[in-house]
Short mmCIF file of C-alpha atoms in Angstrom, two decimals:
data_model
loop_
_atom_site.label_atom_id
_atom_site.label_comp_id
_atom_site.label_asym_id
_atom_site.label_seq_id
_atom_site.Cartn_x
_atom_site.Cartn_y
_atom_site.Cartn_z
CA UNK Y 1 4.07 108.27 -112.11
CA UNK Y 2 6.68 109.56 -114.70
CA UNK Y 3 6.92 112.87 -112.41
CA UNK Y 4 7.58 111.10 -108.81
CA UNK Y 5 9.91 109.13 -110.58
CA UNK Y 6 12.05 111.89 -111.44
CA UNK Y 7 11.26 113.05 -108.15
CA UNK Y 8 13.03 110.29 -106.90
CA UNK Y 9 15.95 110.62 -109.34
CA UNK Y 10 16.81 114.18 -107.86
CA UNK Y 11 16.15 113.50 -104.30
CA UNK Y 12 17.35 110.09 -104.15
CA UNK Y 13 14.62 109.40 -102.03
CA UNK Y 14 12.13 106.53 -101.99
CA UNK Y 15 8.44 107.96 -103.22
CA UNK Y 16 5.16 106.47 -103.03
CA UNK Y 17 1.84 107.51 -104.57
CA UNK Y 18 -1.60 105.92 -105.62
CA UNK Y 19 -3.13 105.41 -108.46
CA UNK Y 20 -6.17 104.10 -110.69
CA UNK Y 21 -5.96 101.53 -113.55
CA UNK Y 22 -8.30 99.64 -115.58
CA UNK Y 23 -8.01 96.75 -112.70
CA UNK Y 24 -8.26 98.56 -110.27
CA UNK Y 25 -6.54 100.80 -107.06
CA UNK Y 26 -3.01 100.18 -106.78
CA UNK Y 27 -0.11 101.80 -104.55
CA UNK Y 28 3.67 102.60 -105.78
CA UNK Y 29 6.82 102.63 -104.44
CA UNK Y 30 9.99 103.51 -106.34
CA UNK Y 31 13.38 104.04 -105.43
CA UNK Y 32 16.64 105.02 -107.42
CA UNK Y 33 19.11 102.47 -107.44
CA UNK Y 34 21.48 103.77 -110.29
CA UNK Y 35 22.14 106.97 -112.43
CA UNK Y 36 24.68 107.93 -114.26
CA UNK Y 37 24.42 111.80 -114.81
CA UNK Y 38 26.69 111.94 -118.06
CA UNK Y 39 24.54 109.10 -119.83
CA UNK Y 40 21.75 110.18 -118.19
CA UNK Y 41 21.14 106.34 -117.44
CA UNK Y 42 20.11 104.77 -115.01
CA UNK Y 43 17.84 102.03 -112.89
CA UNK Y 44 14.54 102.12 -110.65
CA UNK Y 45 13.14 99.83 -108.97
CA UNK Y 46 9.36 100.45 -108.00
CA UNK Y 47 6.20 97.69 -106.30
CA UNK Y 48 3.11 98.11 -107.22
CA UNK Y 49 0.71 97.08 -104.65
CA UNK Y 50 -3.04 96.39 -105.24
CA UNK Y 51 -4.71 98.55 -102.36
CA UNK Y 52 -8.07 96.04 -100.91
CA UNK Y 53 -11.21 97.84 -102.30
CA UNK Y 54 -12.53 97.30 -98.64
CA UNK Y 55 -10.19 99.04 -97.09
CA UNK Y 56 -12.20 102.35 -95.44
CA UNK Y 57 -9.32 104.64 -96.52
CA UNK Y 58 -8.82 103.00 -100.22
CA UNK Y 59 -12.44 103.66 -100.66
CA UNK Y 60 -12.30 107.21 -99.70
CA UNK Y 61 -8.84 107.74 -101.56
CA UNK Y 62 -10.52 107.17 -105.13
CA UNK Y 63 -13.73 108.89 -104.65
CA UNK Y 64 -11.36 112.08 -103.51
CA UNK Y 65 -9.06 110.46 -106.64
CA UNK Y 66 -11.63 110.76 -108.95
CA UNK Y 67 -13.48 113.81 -108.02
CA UNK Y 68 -10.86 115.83 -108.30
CA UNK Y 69 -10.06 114.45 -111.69
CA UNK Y 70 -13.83 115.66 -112.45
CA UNK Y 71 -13.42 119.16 -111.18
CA UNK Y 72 -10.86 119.80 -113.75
CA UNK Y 73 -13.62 118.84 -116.76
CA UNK Y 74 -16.58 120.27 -115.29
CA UNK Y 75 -18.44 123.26 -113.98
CA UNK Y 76 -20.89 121.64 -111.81
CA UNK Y 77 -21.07 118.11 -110.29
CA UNK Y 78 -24.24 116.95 -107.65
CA UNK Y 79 -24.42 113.45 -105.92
CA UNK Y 80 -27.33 111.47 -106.56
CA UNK Y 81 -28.42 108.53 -104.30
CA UNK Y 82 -30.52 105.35 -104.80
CA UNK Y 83 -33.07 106.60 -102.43
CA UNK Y 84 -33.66 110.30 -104.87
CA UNK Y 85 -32.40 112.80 -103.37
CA UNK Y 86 -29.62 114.87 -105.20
CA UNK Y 87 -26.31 117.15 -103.28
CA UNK Y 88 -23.90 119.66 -104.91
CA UNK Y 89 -20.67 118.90 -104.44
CA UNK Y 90 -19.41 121.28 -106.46
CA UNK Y 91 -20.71 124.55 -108.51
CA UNK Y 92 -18.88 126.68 -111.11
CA UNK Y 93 -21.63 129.87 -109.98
CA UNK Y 94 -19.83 132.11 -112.44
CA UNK Y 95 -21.49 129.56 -115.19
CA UNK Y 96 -24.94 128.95 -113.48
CA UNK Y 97 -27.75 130.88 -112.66
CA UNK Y 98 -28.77 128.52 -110.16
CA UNK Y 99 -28.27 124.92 -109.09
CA UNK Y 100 -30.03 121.51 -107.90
CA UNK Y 101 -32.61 122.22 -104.75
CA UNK Y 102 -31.07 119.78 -102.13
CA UNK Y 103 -33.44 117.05 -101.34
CA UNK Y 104 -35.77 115.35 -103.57
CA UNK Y 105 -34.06 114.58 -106.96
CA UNK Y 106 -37.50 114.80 -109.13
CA UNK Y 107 -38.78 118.01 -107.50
CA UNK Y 108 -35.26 119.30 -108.18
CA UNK Y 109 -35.09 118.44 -111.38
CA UNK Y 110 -38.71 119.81 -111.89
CA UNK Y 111 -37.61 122.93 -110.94
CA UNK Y 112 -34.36 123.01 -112.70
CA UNK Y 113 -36.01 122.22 -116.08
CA UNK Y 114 -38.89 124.85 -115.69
CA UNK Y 115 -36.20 127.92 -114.86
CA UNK Y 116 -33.51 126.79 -116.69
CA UNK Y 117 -33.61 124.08 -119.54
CA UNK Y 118 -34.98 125.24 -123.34
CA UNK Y 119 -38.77 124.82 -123.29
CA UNK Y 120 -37.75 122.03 -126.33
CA UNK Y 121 -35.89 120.10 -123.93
CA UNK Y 122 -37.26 119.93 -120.96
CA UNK Y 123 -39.31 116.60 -121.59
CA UNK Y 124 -36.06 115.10 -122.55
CA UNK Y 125 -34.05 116.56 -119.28
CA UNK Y 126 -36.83 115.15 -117.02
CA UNK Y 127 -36.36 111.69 -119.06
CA UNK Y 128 -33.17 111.61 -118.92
CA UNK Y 129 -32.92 111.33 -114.59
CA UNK Y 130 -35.34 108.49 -114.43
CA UNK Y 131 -33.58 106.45 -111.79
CA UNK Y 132 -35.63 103.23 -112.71
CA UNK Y 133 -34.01 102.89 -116.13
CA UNK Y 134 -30.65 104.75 -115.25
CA UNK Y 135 -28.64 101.40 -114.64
CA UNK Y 136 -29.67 100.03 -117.60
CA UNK Y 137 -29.44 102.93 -119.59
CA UNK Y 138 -25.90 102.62 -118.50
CA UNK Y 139 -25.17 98.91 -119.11
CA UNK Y 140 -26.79 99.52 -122.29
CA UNK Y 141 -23.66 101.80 -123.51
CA UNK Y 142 -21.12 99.50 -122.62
CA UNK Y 143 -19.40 101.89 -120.19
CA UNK Y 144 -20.46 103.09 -117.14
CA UNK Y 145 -22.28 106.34 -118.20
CA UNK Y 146 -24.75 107.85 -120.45
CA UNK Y 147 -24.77 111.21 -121.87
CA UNK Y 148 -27.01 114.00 -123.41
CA UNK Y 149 -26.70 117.43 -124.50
CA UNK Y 150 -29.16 119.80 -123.56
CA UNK Y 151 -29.39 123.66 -123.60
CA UNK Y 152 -28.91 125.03 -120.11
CA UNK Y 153 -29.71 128.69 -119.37
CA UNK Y 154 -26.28 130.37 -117.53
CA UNK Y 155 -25.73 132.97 -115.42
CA UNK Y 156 -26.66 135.62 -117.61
CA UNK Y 157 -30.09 134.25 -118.94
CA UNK Y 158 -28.75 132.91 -121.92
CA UNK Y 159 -29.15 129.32 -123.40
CA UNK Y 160 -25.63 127.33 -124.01
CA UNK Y 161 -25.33 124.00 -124.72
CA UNK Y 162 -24.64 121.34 -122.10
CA UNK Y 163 -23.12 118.12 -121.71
CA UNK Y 164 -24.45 116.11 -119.00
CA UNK Y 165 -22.69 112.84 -117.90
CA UNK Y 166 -24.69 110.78 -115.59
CA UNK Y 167 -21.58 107.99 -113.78
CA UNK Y 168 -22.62 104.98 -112.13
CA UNK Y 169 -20.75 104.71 -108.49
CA UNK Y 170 -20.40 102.63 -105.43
CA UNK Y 171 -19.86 104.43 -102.58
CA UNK Y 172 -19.84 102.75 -99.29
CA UNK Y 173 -21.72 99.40 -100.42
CA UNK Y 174 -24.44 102.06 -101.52
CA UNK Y 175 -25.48 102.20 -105.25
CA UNK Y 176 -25.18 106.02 -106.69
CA UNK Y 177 -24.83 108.68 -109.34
CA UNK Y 178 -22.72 111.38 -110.19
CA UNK Y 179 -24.37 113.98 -112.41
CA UNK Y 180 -21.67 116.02 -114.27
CA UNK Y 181 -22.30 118.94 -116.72
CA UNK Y 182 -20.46 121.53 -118.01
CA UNK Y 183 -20.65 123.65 -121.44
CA UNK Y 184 -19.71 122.32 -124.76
CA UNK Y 185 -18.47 122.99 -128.08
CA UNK Y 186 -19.85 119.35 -129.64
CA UNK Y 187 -22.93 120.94 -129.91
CA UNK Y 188 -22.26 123.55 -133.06
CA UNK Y 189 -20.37 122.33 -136.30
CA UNK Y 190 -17.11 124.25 -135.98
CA UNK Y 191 -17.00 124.98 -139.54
CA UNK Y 192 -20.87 125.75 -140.45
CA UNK Y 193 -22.26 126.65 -136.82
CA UNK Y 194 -25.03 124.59 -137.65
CA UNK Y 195 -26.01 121.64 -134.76
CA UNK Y 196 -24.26 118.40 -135.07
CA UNK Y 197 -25.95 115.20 -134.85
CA UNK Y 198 -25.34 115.01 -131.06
CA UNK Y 199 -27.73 117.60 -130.78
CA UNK Y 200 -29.86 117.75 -133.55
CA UNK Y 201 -30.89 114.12 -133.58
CA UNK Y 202 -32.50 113.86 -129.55
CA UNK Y 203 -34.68 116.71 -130.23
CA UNK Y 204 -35.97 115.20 -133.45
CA UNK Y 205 -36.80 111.80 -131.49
CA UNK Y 206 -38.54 113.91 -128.87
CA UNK Y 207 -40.95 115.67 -131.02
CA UNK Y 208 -42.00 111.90 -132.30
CA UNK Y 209 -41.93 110.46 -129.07
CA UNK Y 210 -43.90 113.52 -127.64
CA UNK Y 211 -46.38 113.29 -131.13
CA UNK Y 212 -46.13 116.60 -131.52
CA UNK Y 213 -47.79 116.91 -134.70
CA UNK Y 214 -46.65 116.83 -138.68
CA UNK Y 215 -42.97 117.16 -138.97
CA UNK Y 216 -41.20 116.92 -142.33
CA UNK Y 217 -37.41 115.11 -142.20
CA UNK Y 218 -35.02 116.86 -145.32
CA UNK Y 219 -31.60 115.33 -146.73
CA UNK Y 220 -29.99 117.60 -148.16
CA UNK Y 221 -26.88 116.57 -150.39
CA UNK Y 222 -24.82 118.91 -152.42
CA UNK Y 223 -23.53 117.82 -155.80
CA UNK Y 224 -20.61 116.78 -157.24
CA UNK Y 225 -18.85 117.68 -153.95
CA UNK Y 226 -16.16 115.88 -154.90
CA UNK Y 227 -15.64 118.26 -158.04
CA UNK Y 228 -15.10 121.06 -156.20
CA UNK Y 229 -12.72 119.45 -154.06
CA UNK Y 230 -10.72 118.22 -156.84
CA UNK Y 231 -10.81 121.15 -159.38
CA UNK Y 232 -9.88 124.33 -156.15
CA UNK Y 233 -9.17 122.22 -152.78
CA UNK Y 234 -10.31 121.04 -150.10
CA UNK Y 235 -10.86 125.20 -149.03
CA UNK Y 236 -12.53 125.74 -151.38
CA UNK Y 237 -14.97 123.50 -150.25
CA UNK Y 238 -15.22 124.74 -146.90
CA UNK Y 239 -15.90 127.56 -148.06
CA UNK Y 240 -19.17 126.35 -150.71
CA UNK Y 241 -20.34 124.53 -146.84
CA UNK Y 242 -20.32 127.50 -145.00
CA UNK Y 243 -22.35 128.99 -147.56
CA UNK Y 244 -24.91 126.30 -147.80
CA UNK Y 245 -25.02 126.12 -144.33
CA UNK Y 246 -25.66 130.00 -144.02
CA UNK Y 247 -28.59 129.98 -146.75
CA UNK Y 248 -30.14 126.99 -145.26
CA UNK Y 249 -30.02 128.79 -142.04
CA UNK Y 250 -31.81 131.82 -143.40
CA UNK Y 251 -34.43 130.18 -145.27
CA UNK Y 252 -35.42 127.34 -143.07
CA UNK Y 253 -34.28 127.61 -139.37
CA UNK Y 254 -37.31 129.62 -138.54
CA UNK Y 255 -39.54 126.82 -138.82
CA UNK Y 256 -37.23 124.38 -137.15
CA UNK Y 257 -33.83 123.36 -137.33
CA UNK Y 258 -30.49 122.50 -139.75
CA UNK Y 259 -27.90 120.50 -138.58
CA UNK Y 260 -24.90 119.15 -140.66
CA UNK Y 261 -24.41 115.11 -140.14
CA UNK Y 262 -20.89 115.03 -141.49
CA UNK Y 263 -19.56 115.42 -144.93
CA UNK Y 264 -21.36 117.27 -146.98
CA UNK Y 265 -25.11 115.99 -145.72
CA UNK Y 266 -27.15 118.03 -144.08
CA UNK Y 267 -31.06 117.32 -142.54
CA UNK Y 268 -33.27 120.15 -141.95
CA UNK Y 269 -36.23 119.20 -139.39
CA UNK Y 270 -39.64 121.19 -140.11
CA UNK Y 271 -42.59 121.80 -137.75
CA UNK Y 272 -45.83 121.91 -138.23
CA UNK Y 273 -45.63 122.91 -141.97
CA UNK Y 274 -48.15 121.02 -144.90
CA UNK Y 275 -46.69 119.37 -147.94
CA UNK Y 276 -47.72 122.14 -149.97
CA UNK Y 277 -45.78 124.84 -147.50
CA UNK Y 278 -42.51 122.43 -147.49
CA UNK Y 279 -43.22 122.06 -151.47
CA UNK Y 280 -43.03 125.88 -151.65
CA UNK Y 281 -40.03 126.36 -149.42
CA UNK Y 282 -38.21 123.19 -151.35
CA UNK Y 283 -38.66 125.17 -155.09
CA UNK Y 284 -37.99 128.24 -154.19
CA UNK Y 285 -34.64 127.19 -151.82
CA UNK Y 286 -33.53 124.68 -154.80
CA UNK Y 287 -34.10 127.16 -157.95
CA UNK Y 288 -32.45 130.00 -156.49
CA UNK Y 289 -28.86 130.06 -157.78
CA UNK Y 290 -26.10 129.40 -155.81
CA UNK Y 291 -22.32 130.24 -155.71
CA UNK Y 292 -19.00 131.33 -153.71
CA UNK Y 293 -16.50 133.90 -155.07
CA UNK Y 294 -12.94 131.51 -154.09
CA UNK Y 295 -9.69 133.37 -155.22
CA UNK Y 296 -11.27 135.33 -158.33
CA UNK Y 297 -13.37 132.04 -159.16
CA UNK Y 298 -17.12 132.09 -159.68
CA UNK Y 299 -18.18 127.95 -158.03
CA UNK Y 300 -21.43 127.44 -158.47
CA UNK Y 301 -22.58 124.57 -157.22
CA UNK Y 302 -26.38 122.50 -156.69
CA UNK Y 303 -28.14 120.39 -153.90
CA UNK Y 304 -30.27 117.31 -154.07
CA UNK Y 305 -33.38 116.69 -151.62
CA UNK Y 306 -35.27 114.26 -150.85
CA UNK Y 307 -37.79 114.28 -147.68
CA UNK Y 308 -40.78 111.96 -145.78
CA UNK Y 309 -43.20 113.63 -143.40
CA UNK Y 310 -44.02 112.15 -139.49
CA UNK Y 311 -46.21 110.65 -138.55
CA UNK Y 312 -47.64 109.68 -142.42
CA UNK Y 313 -44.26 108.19 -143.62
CA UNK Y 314 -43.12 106.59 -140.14
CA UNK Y 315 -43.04 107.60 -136.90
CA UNK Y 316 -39.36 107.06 -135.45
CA UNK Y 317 -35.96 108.68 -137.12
CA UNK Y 318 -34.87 105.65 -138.80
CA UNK Y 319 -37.93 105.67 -140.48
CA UNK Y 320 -38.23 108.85 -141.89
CA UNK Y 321 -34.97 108.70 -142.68
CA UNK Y 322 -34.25 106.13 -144.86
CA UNK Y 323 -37.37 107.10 -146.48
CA UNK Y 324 -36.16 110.44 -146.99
CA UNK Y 325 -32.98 108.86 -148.66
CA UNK Y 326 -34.87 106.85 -150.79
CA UNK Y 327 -36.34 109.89 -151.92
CA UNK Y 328 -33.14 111.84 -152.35
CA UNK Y 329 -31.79 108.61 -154.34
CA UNK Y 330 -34.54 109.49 -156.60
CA UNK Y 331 -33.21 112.88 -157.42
CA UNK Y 332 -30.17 111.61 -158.18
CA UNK Y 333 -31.17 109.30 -160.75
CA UNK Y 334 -33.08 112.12 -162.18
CA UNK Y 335 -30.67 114.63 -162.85
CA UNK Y 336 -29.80 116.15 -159.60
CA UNK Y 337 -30.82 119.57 -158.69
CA UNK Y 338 -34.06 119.19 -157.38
CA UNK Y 339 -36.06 117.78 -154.76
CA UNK Y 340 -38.62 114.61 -154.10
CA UNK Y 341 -40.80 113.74 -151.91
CA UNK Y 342 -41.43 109.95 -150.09
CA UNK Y 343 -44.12 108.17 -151.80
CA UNK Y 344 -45.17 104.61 -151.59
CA UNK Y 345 -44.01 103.58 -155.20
CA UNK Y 346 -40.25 104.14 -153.85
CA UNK Y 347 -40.21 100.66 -151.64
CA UNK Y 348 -39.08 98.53 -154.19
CA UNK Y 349 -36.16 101.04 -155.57
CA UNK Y 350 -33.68 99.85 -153.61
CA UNK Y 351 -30.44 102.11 -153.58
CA UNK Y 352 -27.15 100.39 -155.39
#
């Protein structure tokens, strides 16, 4: 609006154009009426119209309106109707190996997920385009779309991370979806590289809601953070992070995954590992000295952890992890520098 009316300012021409608020469609006109060229003041005088949402034209003016808004975001974007079957409208191929079958969304999406999703989130993917919940999935958020991240293979056979939007539209009286995806940097910590909850957390809720066997949940919580902040600056503690992040990387990732929360908490998620195997890993990770060279300074610095195990401790995230914080708590108390496991006699410790 700002740049038609300068438009109109130079030409001295009436403009129109169309736009979208919060409200709804509306129409412009504006017209110069004054300007003074050495003040560079001046008057307009512009009516806003509100275009009729029935109108054939209006209709087809802010789907155009808003899907080429949507091009500019993403690399790939496929129409989904109430009756299942999925269109591409549009396809970034340079970012894709391949793209929705046209027809029936869940064979499509069947497909997809077994040549190009991450065997880990397939399960979710499928989930995720279940039509019968999608509405309320939707109302559910408050907005008028849901979201998920999941690791999409591109068009040379490597996994990136995703974003997939799934908007709720009505086109034509007719109830429908517009599936939007396109790569994403939300997915790694910029300053670690280790996942961010975004991603972390849905693939932890899978494995429980899949019961894929013993898991173990970690907290991990470096100590006197704040310290090291203080004494050498807030670089300086970037700096111990990355290196946490790195050596929890090496020593754990095989067996699952490390993601950073925010701050300086971490969770590590382990597979199929027994207590005495994540007892092991724990002593050996938490003895092992640790420290950053930072301009000619030696800062050594400690973690605190504190863990629960799926399914024995609880069997959704919230569970597990307020269990596992109870835990870490513990250490706390205790000196720091160490790590605990969940165990009944915890409940009543409440944390101050």
């Amino acid at each position: 609006i700002h740049d038609t009316a300068e438009q109109c300012i130079m030409t001295g021409e009436e403009m129109e154009q169309d736009f979208v608020t919060e409200t709804g469609f509306k129409h412009i006109r504006i017209r110069c009426i004054s300007y003074n060229v050495e003040t560079d003041d001046g008057a307009l005088l512009a009516v806003i119209e509100e275009r009729n949402e029935d109108d054939p034209q209006t209709r087809q003016n802010k789907m155009e309106s808003v899907l080429r808004f949507l091009y500019t975001l993403y690399s790939r974007i496929d129409l989904i109707s109430s009756d299942g079957t999925v269109e591409n409208i549009y396809l970034d191929s340079s970012r894709y190996k391949e793209s929705f079958i046209k027809g029936s969304l869940k064979r499509s999406i069947r497909t997809f997920a077994s040549r190009n999703i991450h065997p880990d989130d397939q399960y979710r993917f499928i989930q995720f385009f279940d039509l019968d919940t999608a509405l309320t999935r939707i109302q559910d958020t408050g907005g008028k779309d849901i979201k998920e991240y999941f690791r999409t293979m591109d068009a040379k056979g490597r996994y990136n991370w995703q974003i997939y939007n799934l908007l709720s539209v009505v086109f034509n009286g007719d109830q429908k979806f517009l599936l939007c995806s396109r790569a994403t940097d939300a997915a790694r910590d910029s300053l670690t590289g280790l996942q961010t909850r975004n991603t972390a957390l849905p693939l932890i809720k899978a494995h429980m809601q899949q019961a894929k066997g013993r898991a173990t949940l970690i907290i991990v919580d470096l100590d006197n953070f704040k310290h090291v902040n203080d004494n050498f600056g807030h670089p300086a503690g970037d700096a111990v992070l990355k290196d946490i992040a790195s050596r929890m990387r090496e020593k754990f990732q095989y067996a699952g995954l490390v993601s950073r929360l925010g701050g300086d908490e971490f969770i590590i998620f382990l597979r199929g590992l027994s207590k005495d195997e994540v007892d092991e890993l724990l002593m050996e990770f938490c003895v092992r000295p640790k420290s950053i060279v930072y301009q000619d300074h030696e800062i050594f610095y400690t973690v605190s952890i504190g863990y629960a195990v799926y399914p024995e401790n609880g069997d959704s995230y919230k569970d597990l992890y307020q269990k596992a914080d109870l835990a870490l708590y513990q250490v706390k108390q205790g000196g720091k520098d160490s790590y605990y496991a969940y165990d009944k006699s915890l409940n009543g410790k409440e944390k101050e």
